[in-house]
PDB file of C-alpha atoms and ligand atoms in Angstrom:
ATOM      1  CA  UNK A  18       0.000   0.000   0.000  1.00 68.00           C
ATOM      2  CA  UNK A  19       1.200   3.681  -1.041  1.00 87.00           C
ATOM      3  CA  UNK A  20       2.066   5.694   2.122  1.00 96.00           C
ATOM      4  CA  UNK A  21      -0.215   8.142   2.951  1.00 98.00           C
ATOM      5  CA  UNK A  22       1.574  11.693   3.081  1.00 98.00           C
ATOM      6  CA  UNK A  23       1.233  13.983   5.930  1.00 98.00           C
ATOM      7  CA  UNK A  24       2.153  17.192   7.043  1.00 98.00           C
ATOM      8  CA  UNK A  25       1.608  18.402  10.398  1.00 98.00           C
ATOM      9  CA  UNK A  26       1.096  21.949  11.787  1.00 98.00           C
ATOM     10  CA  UNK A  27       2.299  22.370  15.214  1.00 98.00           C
ATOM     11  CA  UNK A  28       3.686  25.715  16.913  1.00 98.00           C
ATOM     12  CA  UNK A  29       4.753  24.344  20.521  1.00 97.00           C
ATOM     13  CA  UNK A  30       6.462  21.317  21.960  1.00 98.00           C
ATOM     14  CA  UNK A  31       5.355  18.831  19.668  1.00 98.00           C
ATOM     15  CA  UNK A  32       4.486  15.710  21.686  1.00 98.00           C
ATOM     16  CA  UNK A  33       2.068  14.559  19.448  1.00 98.00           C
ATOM     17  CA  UNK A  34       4.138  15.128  16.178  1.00 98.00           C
ATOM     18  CA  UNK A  35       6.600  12.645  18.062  1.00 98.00           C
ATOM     19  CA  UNK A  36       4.191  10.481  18.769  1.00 98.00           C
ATOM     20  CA  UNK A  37       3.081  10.469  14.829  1.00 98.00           C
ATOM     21  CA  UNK A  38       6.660  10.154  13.418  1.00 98.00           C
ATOM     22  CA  UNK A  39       7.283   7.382  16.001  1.00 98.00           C
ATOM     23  CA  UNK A  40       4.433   5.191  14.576  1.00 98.00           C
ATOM     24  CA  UNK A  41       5.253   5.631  11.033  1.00 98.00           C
ATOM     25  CA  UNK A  42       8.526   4.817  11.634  1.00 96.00           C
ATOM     26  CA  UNK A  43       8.228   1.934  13.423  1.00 96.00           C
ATOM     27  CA  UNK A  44       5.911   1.031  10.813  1.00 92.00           C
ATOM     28  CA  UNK A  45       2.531   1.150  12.935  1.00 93.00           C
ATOM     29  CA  UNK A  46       1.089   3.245  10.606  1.00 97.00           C
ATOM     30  CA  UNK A  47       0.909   3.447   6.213  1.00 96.00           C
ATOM     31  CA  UNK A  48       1.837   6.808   6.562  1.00 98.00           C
ATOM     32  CA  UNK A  49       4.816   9.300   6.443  1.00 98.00           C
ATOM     33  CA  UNK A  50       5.469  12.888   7.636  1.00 98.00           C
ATOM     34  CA  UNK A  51       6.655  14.785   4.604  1.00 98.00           C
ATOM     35  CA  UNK A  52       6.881  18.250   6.280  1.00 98.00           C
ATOM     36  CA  UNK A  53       6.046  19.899   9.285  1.00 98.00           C
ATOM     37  CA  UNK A  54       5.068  23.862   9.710  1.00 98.00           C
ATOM     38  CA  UNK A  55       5.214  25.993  12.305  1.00 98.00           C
ATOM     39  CA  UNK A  56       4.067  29.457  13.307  1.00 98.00           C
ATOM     40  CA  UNK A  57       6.440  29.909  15.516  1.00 98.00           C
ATOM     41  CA  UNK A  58      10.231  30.146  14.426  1.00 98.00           C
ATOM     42  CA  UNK A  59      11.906  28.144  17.651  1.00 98.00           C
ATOM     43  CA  UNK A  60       9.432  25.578  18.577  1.00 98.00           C
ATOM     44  CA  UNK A  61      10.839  22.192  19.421  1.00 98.00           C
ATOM     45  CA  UNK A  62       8.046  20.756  17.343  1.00 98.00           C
ATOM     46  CA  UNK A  63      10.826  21.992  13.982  1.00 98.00           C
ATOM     47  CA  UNK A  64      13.202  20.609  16.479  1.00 98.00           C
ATOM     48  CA  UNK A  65      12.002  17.528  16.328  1.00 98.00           C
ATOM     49  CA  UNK A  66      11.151  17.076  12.686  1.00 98.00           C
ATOM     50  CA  UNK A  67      14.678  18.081  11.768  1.00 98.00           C
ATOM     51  CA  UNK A  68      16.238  15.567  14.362  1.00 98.00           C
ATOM     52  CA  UNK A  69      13.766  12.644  12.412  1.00 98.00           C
ATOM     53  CA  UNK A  70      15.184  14.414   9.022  1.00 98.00           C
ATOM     54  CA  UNK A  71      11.672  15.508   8.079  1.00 98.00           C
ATOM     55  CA  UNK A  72      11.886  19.435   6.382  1.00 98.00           C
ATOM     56  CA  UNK A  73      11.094  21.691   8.544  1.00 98.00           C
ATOM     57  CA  UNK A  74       9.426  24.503   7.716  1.00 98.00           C
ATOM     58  CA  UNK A  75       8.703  28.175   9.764  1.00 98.00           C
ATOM     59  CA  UNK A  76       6.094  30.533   7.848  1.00 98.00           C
ATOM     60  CA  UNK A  77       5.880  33.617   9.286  1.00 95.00           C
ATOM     61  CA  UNK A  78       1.898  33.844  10.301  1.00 95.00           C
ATOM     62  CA  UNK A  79       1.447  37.692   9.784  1.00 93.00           C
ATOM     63  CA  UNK A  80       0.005  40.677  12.025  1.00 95.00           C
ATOM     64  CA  UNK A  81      -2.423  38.569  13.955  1.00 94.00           C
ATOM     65  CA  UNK A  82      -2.563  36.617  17.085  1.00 93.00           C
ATOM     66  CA  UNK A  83      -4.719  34.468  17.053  1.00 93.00           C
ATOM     67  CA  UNK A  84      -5.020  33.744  12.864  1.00 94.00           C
ATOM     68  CA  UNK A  85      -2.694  34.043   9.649  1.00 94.00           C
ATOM     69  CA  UNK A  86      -2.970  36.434   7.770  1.00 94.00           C
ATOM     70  CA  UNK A  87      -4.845  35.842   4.369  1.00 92.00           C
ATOM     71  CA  UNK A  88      -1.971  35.922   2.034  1.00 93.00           C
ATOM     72  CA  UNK A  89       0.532  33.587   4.572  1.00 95.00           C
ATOM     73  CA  UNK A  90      -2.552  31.453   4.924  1.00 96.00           C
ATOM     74  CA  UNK A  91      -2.480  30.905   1.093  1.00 96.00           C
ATOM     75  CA  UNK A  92       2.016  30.097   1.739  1.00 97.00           C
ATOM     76  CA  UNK A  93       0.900  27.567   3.794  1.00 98.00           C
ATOM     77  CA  UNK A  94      -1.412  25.759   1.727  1.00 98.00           C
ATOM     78  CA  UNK A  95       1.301  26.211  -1.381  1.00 98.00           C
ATOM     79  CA  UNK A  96       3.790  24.085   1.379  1.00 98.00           C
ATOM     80  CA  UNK A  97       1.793  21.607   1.767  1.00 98.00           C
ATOM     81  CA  UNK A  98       0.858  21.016  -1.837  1.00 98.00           C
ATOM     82  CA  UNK A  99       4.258  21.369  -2.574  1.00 98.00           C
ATOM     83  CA  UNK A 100       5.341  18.984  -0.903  1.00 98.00           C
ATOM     84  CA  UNK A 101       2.497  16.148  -1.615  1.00 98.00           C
ATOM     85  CA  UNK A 102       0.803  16.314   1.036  1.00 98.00           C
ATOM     86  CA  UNK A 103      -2.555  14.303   1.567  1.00 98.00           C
ATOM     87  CA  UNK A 104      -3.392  14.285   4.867  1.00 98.00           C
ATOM     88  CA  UNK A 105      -3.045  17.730   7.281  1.00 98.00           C
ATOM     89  CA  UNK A 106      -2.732  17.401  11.399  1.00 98.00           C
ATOM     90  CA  UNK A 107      -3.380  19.964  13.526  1.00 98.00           C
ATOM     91  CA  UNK A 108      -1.105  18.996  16.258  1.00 98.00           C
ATOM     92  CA  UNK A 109      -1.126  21.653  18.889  1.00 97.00           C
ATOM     93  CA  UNK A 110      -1.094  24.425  16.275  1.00 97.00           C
ATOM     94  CA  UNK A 111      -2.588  27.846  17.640  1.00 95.00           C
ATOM     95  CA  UNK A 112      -4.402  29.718  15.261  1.00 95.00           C
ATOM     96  CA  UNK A 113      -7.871  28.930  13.580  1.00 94.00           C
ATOM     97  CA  UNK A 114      -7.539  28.452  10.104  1.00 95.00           C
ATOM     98  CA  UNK A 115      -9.732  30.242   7.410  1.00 92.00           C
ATOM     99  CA  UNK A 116     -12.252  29.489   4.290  1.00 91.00           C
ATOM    100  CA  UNK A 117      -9.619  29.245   1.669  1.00 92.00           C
ATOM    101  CA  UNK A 118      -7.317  26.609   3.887  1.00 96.00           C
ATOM    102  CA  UNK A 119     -10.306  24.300   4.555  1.00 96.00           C
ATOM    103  CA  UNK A 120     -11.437  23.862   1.135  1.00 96.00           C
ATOM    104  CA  UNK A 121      -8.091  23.240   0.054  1.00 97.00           C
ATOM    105  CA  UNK A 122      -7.884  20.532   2.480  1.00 97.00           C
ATOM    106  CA  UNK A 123     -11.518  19.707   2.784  1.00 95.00           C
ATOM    107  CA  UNK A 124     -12.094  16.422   4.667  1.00 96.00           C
ATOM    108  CA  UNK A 125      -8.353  15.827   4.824  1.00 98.00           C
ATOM    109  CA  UNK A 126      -7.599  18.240   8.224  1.00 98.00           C
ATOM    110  CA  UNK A 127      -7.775  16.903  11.168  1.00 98.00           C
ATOM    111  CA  UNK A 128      -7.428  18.167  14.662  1.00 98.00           C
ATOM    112  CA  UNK A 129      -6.584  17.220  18.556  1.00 98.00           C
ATOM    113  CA  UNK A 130      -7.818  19.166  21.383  1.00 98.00           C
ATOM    114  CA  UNK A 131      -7.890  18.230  24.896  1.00 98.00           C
ATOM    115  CA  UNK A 132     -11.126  17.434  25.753  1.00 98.00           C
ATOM    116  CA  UNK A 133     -14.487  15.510  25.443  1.00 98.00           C
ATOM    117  CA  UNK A 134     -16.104  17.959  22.721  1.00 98.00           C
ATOM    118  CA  UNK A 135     -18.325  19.858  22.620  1.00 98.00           C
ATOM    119  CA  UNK A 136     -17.326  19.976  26.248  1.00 98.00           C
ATOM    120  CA  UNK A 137     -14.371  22.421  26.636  1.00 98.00           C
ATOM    121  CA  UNK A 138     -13.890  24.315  23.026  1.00 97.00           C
ATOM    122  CA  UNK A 139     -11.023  26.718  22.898  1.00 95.00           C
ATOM    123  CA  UNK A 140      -8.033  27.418  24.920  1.00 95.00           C
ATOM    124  CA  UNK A 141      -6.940  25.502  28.169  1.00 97.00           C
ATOM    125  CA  UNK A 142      -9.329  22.963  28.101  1.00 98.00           C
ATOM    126  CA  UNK A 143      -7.989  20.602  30.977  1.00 98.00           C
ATOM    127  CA  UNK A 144      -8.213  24.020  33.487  1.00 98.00           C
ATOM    128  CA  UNK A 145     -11.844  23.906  32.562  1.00 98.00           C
ATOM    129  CA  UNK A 146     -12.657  20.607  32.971  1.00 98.00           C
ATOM    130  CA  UNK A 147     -10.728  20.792  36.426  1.00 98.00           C
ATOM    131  CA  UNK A 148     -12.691  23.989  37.363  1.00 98.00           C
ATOM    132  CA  UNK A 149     -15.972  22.104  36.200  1.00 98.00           C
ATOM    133  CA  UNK A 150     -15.519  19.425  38.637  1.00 98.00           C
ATOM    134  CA  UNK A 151     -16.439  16.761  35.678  1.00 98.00           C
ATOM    135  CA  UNK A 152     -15.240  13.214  36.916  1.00 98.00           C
ATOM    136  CA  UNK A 153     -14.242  11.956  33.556  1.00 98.00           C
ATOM    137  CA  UNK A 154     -11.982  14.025  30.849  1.00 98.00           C
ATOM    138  CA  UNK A 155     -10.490  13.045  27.668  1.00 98.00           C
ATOM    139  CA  UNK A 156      -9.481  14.054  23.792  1.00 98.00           C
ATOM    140  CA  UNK A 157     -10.971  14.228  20.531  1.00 98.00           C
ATOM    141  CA  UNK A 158      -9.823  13.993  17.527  1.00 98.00           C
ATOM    142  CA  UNK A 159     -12.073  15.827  15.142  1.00 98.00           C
ATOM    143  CA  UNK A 160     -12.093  16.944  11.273  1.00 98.00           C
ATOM    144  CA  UNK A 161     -11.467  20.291  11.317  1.00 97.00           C
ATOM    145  CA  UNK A 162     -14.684  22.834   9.667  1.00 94.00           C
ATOM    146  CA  UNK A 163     -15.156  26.632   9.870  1.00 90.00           C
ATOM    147  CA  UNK A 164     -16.345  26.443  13.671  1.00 89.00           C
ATOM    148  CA  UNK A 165     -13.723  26.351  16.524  1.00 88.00           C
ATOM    149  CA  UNK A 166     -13.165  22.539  17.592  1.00 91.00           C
ATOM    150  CA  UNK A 167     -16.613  21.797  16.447  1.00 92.00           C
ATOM    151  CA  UNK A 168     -16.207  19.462  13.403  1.00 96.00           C
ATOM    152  CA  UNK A 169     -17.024  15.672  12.848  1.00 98.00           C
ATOM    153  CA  UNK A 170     -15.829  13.605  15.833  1.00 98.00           C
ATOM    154  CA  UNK A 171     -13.449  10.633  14.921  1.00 98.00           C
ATOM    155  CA  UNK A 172     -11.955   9.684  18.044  1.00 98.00           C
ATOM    156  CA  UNK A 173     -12.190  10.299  21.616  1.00 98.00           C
ATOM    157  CA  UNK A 174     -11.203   8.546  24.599  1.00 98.00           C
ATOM    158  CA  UNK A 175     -11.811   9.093  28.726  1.00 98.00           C
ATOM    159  CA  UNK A 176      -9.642   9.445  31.400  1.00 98.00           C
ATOM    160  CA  UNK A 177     -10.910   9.655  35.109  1.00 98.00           C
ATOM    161  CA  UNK A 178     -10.293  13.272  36.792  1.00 98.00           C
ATOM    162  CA  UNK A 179      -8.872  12.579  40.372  1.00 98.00           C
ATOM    163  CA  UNK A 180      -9.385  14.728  43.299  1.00 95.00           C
ATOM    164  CA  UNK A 181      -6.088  15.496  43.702  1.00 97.00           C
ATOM    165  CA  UNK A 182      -5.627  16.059  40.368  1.00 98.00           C
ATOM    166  CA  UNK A 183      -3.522  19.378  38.805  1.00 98.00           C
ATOM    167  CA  UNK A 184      -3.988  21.150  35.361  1.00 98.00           C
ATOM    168  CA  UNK A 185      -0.352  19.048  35.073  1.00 98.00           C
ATOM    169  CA  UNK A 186      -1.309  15.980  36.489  1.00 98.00           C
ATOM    170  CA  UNK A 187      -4.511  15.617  34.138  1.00 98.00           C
ATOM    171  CA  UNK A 188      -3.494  17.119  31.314  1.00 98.00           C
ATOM    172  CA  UNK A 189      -0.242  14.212  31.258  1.00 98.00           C
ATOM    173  CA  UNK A 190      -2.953  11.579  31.499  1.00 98.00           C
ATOM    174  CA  UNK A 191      -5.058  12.978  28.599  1.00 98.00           C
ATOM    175  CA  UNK A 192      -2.049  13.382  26.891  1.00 98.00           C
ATOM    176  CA  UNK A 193      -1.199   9.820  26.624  1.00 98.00           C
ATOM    177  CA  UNK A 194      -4.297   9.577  25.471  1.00 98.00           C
ATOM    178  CA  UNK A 195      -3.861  12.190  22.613  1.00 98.00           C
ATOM    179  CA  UNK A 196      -0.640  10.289  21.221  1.00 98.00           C
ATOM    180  CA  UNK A 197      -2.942   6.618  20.715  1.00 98.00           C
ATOM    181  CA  UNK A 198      -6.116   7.967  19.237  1.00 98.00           C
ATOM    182  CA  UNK A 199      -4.233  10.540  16.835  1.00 98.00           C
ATOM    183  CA  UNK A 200      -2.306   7.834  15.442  1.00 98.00           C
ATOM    184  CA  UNK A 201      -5.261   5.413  15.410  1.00 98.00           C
ATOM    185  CA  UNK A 202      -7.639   8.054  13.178  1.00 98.00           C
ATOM    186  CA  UNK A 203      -4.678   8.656  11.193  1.00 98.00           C
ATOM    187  CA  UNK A 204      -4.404   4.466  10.295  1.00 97.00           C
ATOM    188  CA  UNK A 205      -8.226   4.485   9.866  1.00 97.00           C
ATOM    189  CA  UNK A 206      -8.205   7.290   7.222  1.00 98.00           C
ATOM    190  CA  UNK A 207      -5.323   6.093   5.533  1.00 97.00           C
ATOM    191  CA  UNK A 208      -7.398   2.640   5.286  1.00 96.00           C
ATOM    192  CA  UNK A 209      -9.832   4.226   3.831  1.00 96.00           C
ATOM    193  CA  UNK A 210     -12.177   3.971   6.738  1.00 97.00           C
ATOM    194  CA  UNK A 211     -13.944   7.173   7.838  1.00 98.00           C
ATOM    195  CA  UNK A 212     -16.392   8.505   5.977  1.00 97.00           C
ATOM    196  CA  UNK A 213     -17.890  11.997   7.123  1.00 97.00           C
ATOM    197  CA  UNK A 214     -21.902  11.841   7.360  1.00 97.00           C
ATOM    198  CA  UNK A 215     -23.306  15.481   8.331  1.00 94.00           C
ATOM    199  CA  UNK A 216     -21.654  16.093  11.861  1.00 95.00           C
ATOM    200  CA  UNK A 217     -21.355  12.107  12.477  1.00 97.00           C
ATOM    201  CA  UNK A 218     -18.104  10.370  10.914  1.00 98.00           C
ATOM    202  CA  UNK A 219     -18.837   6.405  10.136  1.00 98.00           C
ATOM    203  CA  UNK A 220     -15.700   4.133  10.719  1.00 98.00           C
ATOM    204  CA  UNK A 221     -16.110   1.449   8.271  1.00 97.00           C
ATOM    205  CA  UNK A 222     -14.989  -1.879   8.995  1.00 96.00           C
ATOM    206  CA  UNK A 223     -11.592  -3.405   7.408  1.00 89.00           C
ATOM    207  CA  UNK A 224     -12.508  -4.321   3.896  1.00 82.00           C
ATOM    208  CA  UNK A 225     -16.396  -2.296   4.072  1.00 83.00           C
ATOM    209  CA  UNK A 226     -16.751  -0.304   0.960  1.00 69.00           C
ATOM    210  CA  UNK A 227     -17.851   3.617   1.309  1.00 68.00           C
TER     211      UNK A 227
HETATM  212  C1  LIG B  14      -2.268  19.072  23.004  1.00 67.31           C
HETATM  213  O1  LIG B  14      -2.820  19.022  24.277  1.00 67.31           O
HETATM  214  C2  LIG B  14      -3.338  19.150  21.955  1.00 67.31           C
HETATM  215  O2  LIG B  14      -4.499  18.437  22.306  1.00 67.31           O
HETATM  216  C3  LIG B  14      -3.635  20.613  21.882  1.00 67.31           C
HETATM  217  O3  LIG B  14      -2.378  21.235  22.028  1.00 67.31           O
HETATM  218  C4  LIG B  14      -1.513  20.382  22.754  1.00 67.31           C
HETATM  219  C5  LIG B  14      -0.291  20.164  21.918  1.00 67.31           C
HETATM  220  O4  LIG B  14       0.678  19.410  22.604  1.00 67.31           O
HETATM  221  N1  LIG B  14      -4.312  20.957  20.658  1.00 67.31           N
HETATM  222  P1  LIG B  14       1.968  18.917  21.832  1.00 67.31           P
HETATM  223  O5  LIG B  14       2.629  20.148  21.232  1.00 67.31           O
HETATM  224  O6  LIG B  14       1.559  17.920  20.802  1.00 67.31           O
HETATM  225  O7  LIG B  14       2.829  18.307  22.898  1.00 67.31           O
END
């Protein structure tokens, strides 16, 4: 089977990118990083890429905070392309993307955030859930559409919230969490398996036909 290509997004540590490269190259997953981007010109996650030999690439985001700015958006889409890229992960990557991004990637963006969506959109997730007294936390790996972390759900798994716990404490036991079910939605699209239905994603089974 073809490897699928990747390219991940990430402006901070990187943890999950790791986790990614580590599965492909331990052959866990059909898949292979072909370039990682970052907003952010010193963030380990382009550490990390160039230690595996993956290019490493900082685009310079623009003005705003919080977004790109339309024309870098478009410099980031050209990257991709240019360098094959199938299949895009949002991997810790802190700005919300825009119209012209999506489409160019539409259904093949995907996303982790640190929580059981819809519970906990937006930033610092894990303080909420803490501050929310919930019992159970988690991640979700989503397909990422015009709303913020409000697309099709793929993935998500639970982790109990101790009383004891810390934003730390919990948000290293969800992280563990991230790493498996990123790489697991990853395998299931590049098998062909998840096919997006409204705001539900099916997850066919080995062999099922879309
Ligand atoms: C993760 O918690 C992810 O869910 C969120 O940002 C964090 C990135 O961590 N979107 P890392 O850079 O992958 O370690």
């Amino acid at each position: 089977m073809n490897k699928l290509a990747l390219g991940v997004l990430a402006s901070g540590r990187g943890t999950n990118l790791q986790a990614i490269i580590d599965a492909c190259g331990e052959g866990q997953l059909p898949a292979e990083v072909k370039v990682v981007v970052s907003d952010v010109e010193d963030s380990f996650a382009l550490e990390r890429a160039r230690s595996a030999g993956i290019p490493a690439v900082f685009l310079a985001p623009g003005k705003y905070k919080t977004k790109l700015e339309p024309e870098r958006e478009m410099e980031y889409v050209e990257c991709l392309r240019r360098h094959g890229v199938r299949l895009v992960l949002l991997a810790g990557f802190m700005r919300v993307l825009h119209s012209d991004f999506l489409a160019a990637f539409q259904g093949r963006l995907m996303n982790i955030h640190p929580s059981l969506l819809p519970s906990f959109p937006g930033l610092k997730a894990q303080k909420q859930a803490l501050e929310r007294g919930v019992r159970y936390a988690g991640c979700t790996v989503h397909f990422v559409d015009e709303s913020v972390d409000g697309g099709p759900i793929i993935l998500q798994a639970v982790v109990p919230v101790e009383h004891d716990d810390s934003v730390d404490s919990l948000s290293d036991r969800i992280l563990k969490e991230e790493h498996r079910i990123y790489c697991e939605a990853i395998r299931l699209f590049a098998e062909g398996r998840l096919q997006i239905e409204g705001r539900r994603v099916r997850i066919l089974g080995r062999g099922e036909k879309a």
